[in-house]
CSV table of C-alpha atoms and ligand atoms in Angstrom, one decimal:
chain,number,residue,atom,x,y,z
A,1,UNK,CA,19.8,14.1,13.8
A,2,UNK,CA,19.4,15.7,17.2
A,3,UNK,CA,16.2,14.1,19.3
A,4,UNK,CA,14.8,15.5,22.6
A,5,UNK,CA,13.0,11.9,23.3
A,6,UNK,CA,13.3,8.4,23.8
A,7,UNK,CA,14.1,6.1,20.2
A,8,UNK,CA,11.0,4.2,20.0
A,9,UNK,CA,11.6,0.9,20.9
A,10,UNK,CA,9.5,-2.4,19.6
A,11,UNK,CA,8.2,-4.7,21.9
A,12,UNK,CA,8.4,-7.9,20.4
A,13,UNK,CA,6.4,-9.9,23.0
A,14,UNK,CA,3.2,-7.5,21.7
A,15,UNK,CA,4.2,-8.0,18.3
A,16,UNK,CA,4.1,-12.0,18.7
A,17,UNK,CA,0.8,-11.6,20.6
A,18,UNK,CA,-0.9,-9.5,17.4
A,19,UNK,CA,0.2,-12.2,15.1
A,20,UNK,CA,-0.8,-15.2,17.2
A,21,UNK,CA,-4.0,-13.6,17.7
A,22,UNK,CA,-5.0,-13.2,14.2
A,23,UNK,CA,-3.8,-16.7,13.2
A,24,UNK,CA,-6.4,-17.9,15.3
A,25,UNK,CA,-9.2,-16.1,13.1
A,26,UNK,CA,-9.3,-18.6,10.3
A,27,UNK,CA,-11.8,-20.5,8.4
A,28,UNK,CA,-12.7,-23.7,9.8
A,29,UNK,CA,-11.7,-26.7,8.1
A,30,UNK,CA,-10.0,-25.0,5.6
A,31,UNK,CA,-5.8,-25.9,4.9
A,32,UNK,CA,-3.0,-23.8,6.7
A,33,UNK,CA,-4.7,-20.0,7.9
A,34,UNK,CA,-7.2,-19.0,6.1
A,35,UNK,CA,-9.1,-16.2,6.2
A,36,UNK,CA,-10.3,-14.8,2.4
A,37,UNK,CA,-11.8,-11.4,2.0
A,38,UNK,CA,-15.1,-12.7,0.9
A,39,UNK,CA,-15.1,-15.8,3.3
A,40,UNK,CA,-16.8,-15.9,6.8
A,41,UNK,CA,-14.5,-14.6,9.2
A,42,UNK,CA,-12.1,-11.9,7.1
A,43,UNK,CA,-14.7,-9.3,8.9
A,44,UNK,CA,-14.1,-10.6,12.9
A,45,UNK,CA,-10.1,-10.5,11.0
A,46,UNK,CA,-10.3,-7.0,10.3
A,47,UNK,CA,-12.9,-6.0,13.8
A,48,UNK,CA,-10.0,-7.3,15.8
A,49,UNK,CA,-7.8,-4.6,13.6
A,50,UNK,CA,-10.3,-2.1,14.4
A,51,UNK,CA,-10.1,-2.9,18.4
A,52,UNK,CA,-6.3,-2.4,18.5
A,53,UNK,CA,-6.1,0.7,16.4
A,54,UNK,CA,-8.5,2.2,18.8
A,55,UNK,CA,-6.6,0.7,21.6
A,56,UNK,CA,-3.7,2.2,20.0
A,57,UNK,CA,-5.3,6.0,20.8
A,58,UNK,CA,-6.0,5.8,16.8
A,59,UNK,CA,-9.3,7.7,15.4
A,60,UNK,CA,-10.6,4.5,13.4
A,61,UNK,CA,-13.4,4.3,11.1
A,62,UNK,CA,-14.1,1.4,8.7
A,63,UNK,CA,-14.6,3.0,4.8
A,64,UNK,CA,-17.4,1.8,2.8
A,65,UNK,CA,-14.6,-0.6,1.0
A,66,UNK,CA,-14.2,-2.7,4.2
A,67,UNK,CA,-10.5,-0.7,4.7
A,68,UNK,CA,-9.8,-0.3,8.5
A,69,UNK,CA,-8.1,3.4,8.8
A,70,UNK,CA,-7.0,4.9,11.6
A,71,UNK,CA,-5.4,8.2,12.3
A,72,UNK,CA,-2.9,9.1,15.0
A,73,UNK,CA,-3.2,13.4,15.1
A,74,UNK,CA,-0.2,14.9,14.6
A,75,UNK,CA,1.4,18.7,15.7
A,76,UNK,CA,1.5,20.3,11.9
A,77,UNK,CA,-1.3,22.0,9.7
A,78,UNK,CA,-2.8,17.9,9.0
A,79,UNK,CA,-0.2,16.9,6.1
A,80,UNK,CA,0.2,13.2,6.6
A,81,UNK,CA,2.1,9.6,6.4
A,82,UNK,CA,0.4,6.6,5.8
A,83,UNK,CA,1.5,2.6,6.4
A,84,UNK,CA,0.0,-0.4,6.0
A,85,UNK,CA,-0.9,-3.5,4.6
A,86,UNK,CA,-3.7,-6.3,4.3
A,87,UNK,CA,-4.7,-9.0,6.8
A,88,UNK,CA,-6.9,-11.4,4.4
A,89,UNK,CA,-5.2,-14.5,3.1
A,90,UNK,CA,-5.2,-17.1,0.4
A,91,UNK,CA,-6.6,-20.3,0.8
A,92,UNK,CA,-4.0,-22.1,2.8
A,93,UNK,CA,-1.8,-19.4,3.1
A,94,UNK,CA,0.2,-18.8,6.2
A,95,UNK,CA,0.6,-16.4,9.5
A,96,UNK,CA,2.9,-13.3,7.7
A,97,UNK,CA,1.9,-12.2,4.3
A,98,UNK,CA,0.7,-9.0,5.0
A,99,UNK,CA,-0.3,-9.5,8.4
A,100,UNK,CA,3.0,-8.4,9.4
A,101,UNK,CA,2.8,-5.2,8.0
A,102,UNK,CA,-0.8,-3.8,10.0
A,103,UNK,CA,0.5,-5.4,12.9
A,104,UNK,CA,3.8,-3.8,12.7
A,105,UNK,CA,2.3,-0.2,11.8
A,106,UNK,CA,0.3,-0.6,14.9
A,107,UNK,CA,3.0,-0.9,16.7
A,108,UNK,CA,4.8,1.8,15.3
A,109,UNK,CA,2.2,3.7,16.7
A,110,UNK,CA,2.6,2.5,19.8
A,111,UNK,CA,5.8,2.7,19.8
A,112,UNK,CA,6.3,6.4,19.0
A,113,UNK,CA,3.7,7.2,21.9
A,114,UNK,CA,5.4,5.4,24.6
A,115,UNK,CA,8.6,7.1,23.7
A,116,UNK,CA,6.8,10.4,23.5
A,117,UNK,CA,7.3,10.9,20.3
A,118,UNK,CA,4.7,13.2,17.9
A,119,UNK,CA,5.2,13.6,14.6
A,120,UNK,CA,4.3,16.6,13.0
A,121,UNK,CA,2.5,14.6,10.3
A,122,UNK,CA,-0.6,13.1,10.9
A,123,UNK,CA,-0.1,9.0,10.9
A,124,UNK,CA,-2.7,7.3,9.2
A,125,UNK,CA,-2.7,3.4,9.4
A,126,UNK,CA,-4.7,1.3,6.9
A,127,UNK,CA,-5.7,-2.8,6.8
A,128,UNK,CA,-6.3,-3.1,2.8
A,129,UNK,CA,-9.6,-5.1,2.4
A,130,UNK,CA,-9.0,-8.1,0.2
A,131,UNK,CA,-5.4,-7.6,-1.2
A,132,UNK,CA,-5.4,-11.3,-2.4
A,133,UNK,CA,-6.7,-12.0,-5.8
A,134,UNK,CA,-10.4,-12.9,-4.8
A,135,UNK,CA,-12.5,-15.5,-6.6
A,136,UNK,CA,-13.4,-13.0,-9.0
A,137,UNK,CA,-10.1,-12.8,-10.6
A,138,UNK,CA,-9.6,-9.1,-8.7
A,139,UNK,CA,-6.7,-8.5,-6.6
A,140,UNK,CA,-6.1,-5.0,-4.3
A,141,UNK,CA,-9.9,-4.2,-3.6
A,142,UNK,CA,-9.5,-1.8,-0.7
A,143,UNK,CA,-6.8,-0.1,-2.2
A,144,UNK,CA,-7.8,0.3,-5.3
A,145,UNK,CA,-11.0,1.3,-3.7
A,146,UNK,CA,-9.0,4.3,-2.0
A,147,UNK,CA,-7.3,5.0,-5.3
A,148,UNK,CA,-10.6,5.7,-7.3
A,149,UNK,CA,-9.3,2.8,-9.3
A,150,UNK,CA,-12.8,0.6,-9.6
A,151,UNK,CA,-15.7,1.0,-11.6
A,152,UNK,CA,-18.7,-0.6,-12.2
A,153,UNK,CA,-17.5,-3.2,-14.6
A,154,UNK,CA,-15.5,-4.5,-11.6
A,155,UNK,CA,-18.2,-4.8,-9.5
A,156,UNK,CA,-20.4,-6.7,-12.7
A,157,UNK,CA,-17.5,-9.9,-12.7
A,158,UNK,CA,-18.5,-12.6,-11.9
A,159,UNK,CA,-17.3,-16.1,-10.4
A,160,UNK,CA,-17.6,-19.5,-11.8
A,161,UNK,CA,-21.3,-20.2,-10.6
A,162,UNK,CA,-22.3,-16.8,-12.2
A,163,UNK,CA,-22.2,-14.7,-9.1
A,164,UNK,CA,-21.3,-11.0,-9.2
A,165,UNK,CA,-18.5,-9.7,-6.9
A,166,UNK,CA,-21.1,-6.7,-6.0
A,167,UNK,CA,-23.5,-9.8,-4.9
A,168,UNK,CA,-20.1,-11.6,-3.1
A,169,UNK,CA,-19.3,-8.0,-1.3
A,170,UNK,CA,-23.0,-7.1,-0.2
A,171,UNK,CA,-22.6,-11.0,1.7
A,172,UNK,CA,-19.7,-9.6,4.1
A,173,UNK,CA,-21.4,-6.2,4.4
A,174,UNK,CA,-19.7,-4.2,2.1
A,175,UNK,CA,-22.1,-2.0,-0.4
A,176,UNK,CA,-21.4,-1.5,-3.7
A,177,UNK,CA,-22.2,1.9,-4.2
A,178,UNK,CA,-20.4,2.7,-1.2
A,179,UNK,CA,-17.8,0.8,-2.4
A,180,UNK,CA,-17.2,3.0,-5.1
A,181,UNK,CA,-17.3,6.0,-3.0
A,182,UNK,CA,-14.8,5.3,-0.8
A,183,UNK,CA,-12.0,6.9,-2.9
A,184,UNK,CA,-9.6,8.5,-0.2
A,185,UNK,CA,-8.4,12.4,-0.5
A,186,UNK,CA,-4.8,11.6,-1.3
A,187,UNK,CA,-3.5,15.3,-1.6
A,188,UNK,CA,-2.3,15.4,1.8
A,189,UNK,CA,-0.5,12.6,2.3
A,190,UNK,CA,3.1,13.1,2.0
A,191,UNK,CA,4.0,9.4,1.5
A,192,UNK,CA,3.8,5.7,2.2
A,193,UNK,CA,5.2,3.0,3.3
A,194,UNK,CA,4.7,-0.8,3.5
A,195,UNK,CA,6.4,-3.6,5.6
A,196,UNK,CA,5.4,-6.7,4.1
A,197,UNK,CA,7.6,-10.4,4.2
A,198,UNK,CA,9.6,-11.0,1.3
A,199,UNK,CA,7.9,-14.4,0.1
A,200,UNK,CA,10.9,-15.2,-1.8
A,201,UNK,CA,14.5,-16.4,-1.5
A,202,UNK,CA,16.7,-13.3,-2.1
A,203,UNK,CA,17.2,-11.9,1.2
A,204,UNK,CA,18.2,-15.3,2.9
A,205,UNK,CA,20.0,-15.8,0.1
A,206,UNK,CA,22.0,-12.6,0.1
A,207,UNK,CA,22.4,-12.9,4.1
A,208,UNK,CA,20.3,-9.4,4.4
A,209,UNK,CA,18.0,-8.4,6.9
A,210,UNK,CA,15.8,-5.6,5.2
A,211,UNK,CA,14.9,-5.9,1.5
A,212,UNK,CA,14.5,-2.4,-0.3
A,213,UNK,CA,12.1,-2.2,-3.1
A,214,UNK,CA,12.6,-0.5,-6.3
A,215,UNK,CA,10.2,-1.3,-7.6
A,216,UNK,CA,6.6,-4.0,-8.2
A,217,UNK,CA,5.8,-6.3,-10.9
A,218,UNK,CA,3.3,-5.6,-13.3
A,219,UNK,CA,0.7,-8.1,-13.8
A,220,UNK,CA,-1.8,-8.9,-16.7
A,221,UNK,CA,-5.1,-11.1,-15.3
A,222,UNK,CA,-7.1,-13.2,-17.8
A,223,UNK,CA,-9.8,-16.0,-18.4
A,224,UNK,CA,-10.4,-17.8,-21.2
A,225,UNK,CA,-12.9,-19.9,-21.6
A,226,UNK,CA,-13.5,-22.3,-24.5
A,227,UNK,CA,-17.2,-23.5,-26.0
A,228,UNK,CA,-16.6,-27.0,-28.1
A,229,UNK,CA,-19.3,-29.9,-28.6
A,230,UNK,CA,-20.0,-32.9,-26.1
A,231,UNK,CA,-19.5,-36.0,-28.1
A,232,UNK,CA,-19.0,-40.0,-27.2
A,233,UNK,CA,-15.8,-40.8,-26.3
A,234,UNK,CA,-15.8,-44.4,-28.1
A,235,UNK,CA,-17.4,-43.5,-31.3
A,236,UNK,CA,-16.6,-39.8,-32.0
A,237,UNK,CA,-13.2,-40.3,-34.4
A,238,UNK,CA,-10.4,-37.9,-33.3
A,239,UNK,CA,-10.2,-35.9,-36.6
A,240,UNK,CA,-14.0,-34.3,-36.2
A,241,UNK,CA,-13.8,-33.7,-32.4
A,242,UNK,CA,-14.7,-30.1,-30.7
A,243,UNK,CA,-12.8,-30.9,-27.4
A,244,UNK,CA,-12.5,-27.4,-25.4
A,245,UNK,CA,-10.5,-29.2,-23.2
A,246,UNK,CA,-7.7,-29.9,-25.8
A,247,UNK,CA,-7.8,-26.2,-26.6
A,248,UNK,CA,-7.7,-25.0,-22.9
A,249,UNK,CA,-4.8,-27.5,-22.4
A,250,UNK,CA,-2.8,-26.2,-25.2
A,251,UNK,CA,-3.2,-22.3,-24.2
A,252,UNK,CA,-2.3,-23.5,-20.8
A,253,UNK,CA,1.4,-24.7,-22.1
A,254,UNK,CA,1.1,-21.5,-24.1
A,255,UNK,CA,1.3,-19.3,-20.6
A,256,UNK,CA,4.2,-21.6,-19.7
A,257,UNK,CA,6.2,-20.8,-22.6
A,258,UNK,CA,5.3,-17.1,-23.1
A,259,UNK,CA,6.0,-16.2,-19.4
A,260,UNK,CA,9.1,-18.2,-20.0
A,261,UNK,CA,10.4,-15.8,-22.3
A,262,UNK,CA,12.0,-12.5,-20.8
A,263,UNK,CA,13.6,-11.7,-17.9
A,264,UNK,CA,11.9,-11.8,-14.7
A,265,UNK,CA,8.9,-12.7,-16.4
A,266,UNK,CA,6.2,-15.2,-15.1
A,267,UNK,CA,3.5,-16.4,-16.5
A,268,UNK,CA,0.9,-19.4,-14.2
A,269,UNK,CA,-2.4,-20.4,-15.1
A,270,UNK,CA,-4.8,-21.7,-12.4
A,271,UNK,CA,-8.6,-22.5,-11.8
A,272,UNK,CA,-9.1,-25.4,-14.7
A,273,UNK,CA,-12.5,-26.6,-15.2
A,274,UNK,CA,-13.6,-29.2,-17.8
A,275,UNK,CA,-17.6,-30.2,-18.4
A,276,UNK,CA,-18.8,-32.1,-18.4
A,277,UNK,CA,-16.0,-33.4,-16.2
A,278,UNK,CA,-16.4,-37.3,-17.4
A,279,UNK,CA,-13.6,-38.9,-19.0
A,280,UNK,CA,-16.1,-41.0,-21.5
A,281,UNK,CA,-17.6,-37.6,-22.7
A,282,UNK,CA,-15.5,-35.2,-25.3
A,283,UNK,CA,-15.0,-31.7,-22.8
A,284,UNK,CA,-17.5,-29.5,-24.3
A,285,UNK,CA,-17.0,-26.6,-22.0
A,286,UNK,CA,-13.2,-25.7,-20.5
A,287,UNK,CA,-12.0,-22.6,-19.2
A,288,UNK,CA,-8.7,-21.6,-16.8
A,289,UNK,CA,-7.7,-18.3,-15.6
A,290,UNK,CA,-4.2,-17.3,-15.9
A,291,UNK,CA,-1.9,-13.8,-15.5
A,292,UNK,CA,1.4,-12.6,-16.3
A,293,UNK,CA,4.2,-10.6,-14.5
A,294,UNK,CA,7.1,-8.5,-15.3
A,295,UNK,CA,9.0,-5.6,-14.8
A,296,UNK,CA,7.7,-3.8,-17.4
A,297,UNK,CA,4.9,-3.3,-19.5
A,298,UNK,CA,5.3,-3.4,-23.2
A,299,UNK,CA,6.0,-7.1,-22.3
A,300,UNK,CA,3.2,-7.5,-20.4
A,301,UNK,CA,0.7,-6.1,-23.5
A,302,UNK,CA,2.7,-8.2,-26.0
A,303,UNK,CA,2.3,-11.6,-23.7
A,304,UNK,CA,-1.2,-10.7,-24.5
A,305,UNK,CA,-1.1,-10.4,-27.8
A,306,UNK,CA,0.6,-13.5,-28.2
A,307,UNK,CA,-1.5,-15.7,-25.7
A,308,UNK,CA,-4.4,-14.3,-27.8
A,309,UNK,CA,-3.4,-15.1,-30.4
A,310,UNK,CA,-2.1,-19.0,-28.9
A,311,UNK,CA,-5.7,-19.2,-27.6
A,312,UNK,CA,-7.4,-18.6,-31.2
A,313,UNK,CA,-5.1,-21.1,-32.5
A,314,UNK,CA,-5.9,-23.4,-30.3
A,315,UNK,CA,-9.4,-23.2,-30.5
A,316,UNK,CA,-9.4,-22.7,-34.1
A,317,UNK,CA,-7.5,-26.3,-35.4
A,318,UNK,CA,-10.2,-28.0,-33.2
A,319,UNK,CA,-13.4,-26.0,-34.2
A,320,UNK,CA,-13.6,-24.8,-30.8
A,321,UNK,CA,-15.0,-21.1,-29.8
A,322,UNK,CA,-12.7,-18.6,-28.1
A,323,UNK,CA,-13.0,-16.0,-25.9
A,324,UNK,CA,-10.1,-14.4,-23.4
A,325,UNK,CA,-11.3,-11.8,-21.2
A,326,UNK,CA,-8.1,-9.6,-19.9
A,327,UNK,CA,-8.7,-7.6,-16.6
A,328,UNK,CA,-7.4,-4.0,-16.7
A,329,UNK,CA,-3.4,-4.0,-16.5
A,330,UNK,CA,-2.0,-3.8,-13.5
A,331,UNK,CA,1.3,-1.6,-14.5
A,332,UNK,CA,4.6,-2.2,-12.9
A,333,UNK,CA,4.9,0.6,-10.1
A,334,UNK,CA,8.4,1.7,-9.5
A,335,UNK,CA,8.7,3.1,-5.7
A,336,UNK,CA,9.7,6.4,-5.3
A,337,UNK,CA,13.6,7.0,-5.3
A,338,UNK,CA,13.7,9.7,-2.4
A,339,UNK,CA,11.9,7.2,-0.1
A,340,UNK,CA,13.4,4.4,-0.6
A,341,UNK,CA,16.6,6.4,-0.4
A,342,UNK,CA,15.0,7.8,3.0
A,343,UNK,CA,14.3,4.3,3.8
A,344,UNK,CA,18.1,3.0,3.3
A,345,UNK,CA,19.5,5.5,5.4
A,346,UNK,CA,17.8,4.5,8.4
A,347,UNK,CA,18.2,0.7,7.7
A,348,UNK,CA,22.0,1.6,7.4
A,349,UNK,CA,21.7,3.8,10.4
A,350,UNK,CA,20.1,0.9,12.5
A,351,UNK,CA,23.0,-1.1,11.5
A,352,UNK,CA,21.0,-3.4,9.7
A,353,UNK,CA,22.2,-5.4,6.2
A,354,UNK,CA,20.4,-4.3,3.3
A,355,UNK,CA,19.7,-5.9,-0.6
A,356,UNK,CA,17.7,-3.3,-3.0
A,357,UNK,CA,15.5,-5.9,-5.0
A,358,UNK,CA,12.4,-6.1,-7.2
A,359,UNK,CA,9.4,-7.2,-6.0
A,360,UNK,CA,7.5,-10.5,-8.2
A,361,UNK,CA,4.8,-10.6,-5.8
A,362,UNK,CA,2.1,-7.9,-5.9
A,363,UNK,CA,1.2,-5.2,-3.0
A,364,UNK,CA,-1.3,-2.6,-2.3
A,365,UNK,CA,1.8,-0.4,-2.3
A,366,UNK,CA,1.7,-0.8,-5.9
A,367,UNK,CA,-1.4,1.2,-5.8
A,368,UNK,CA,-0.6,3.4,-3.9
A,369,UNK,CA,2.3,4.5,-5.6
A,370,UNK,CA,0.6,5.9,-8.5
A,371,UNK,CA,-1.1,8.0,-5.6
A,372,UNK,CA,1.9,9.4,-3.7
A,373,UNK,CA,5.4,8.9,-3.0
A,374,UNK,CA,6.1,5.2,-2.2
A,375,UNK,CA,8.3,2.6,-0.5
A,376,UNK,CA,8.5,-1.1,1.0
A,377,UNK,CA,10.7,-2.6,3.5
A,378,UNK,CA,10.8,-6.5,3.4
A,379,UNK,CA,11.9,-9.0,5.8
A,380,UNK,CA,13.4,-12.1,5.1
A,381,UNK,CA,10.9,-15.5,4.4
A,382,UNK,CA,12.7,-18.7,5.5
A,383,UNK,CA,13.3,-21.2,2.4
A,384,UNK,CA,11.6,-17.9,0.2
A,385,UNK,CA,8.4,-19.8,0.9
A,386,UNK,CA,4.8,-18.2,1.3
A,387,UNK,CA,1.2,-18.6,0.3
A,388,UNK,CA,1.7,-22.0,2.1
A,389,UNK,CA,1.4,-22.9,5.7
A,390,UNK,CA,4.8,-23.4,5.7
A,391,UNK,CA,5.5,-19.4,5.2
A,392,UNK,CA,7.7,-18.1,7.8
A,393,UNK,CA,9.7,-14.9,9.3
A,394,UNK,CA,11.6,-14.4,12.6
A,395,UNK,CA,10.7,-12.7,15.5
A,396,UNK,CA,14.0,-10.7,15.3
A,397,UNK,CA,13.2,-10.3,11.4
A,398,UNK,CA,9.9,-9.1,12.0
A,399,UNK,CA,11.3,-6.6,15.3
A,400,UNK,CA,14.0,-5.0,13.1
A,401,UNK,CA,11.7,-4.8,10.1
A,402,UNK,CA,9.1,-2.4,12.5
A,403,UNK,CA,11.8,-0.9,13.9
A,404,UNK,CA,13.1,0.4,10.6
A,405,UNK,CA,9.3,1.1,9.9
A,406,UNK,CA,9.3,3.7,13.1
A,407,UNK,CA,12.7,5.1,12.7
A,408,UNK,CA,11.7,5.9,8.8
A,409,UNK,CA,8.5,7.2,9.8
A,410,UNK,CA,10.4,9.9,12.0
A,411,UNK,CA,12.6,10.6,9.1
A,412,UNK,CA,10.0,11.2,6.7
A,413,UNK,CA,8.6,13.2,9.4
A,414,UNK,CA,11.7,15.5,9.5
A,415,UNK,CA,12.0,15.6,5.8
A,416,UNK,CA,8.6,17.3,5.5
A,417,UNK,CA,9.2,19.6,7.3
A,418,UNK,CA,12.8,21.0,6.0
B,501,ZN,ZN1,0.7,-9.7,1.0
């Protein structure tokens, strides 16, 4: 590959800077970094995006899904690239999960300019509003957003004290309507790519510094809720009880085995509530939410079937009403082979150790995918943890991860336009 410029070079000091910035926009009194999409300072989060995209020399606008997108002109006829990832967090979560992946396309950008490098390709950069599964049980809001992806019935779910997410988004500024009319014109975008850490052990494991994804876990989102009777605890014999509870507790082990079951596959359940939450009254009321994941999806639509099925069984021995509300399926989303083979070529080229792996956790790439061409580059997460304060990724990692981000950006640039 002949070059008339400068290779783009990373400067990790700025890259350092970006992430110790944001990790100081968190949620008071709240565990580890926190900063949720629907919480009180996601927005100053994603404002702080929008000042160093513009900073960048990107033209930045803020959708009417919360997304932060900004566009860095290139020489050709407007066909474009696009990176990027999300900056909200879970509750406790740490200072990389997807953080690393605005702040290293950012720096891409500013990368390419200081070396004096244009890309034919317009660059489009995007922080994903709310990629973390919100209160509402709804994971990939911005993206999906983009995508054309949500409807009304996603904006009428509603959280545990009977708020509706369009009533939890109109509180952070975001309106519904606009919401679902932020769908983004896709056709010219020629493909996308995501840096994101790993949050798992393979790459330490396997002594690589890049991870190359083949592909993202599907995942199957549910709550079940369970309507029994409040009794006395002393003087309501065992055999004629309605305890919810007991039926929520067996579907819960229910999860455990059926995710158990195949390979790869997960399955967690989270969010338990009992009420009346007193030990001397029979739980009249229980419900969880839960989700499973896996490769593929005829074994994500038969864990349904069979939790269904656990759930009505449950409920049924005990005289207890059922009801399991599934969220629409997220399907597995395989990236595309010519990027990622794109992608290894400059990770080999860089001189960088590689793994190819599947991806357990979920990503706004996933999305994307089923829009245009896709691909992710991890780096590695020391111990495999994340969605903890403990989460971690080197410096170095994190420098030779937005490196590989640049040089495959220029490569993709130069495929278009063979
Ligand atoms: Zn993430």
């Amino acid at each position: 590959m002949s070059r008339s410029f400068r290779d783009p070079s990373v400067d990790a000091g700025r890259v350092e800077a970006g992430l110790r910035t944001l990790a100081g926009v968190v949620e008071p009194d709240r565990p580890g970094w926190t900063r949720t999409a629907l919480g009180p300072v996601d927005r100053e989060g994603r404002e702080t995006v929008r000042r160093w995209m513009v900073d960048a020399g990107l033209e930045t606008t803020l959708d009417g899904a919360g997304n932060v997108v900004g566009r860095l002109r290139g020489t050709g006829s407007g066909r474009s690239l696009m990176v990027g990832s999300h900056t909200d967090t879970v509750v406790g979560g740490g200072r990389f999960d997807g953080i690393v992946g605005v702040v290293g396309a950012i720096e891409t950008v500013r990368a390419l300019q200081e070396a004096g490098v244009r890309l034919a390709h317009d660059l489009v950069v995007v922080d994903f509003f709310n990629e973390e599964p919100n209160e509402f049980g709804l994971s990939c809001v911005g993206s999906r957003a983009m995508a054309g992806e949500l409807t009304t019935h996603h904006l009428g779910l509603s959280d545990d004290h009977g708020r509706t997410l369009a009533d939890a988004l109109g509180a952070v500024g975001i309106d519904a309507s606009a919401l679902l009319g932020a769908r983004y014109d896709f056709s010219g975008v020629d493909a996308f790519v995501e840096l994101h850490i790993e949050q798992g052990p393979y790459l330490e494991q396997h002594g690589s510094q890049i991870g190359l994804v083949e592909s993202i876990t599907g995942i199957s989102r549910f709550r079940a809720l369970f309507q029994g009777r409040a009794d006395h605890a002393g003087t309501t014999p065992m055999d004629v009880r309605h305890d919810a509870g007991c039926a929520a507790a067996g579907t819960v082990l229910a999860v455990e085995r059926i995710g158990s079951g195949g390979d790869r596959t997960k399955g967690t359940s989270g969010q338990v509530t009992f009420t009346p939450a007193a030990t001397n009254v029979v739980t009249a009321h229980a419900e969880f939410r839960g989700e499973f994941r896996g490769p593929e999806a005829e074994w994500l639509h038969h864990a349904q079937d069979r939790l269904t099925a656990a759930a009505q069984e449950e409920g049924g021995s005990r005289g207890v009403q059922v009801e399991v509300d599934w969220l629409p399926l997220q399907e597995p989303a395989p990236m595309d082979e010519s990027v990622v083979g794109t992608l290894a070529a400059v990770v080999d080229g860089l001189g960088l150790s590689s793994s190819r792996l599947f991806s357990g956790a979920e990503h706004d790439a996933a999305v994307i995918a089923r829009q245009v061409p896709a691909g992710m580059l991890f780096v590695p997460s020391r111990d495999g943890r994340s969605h903890c304060p403990e989460e971690w990724t080197d410096l170095d990692d994190i420098t030779a991860g937005i490196t590989a981000l640049t040089q495959a950006l220029v490569a993709l640039d130069q495929r278009g336009r063979r």
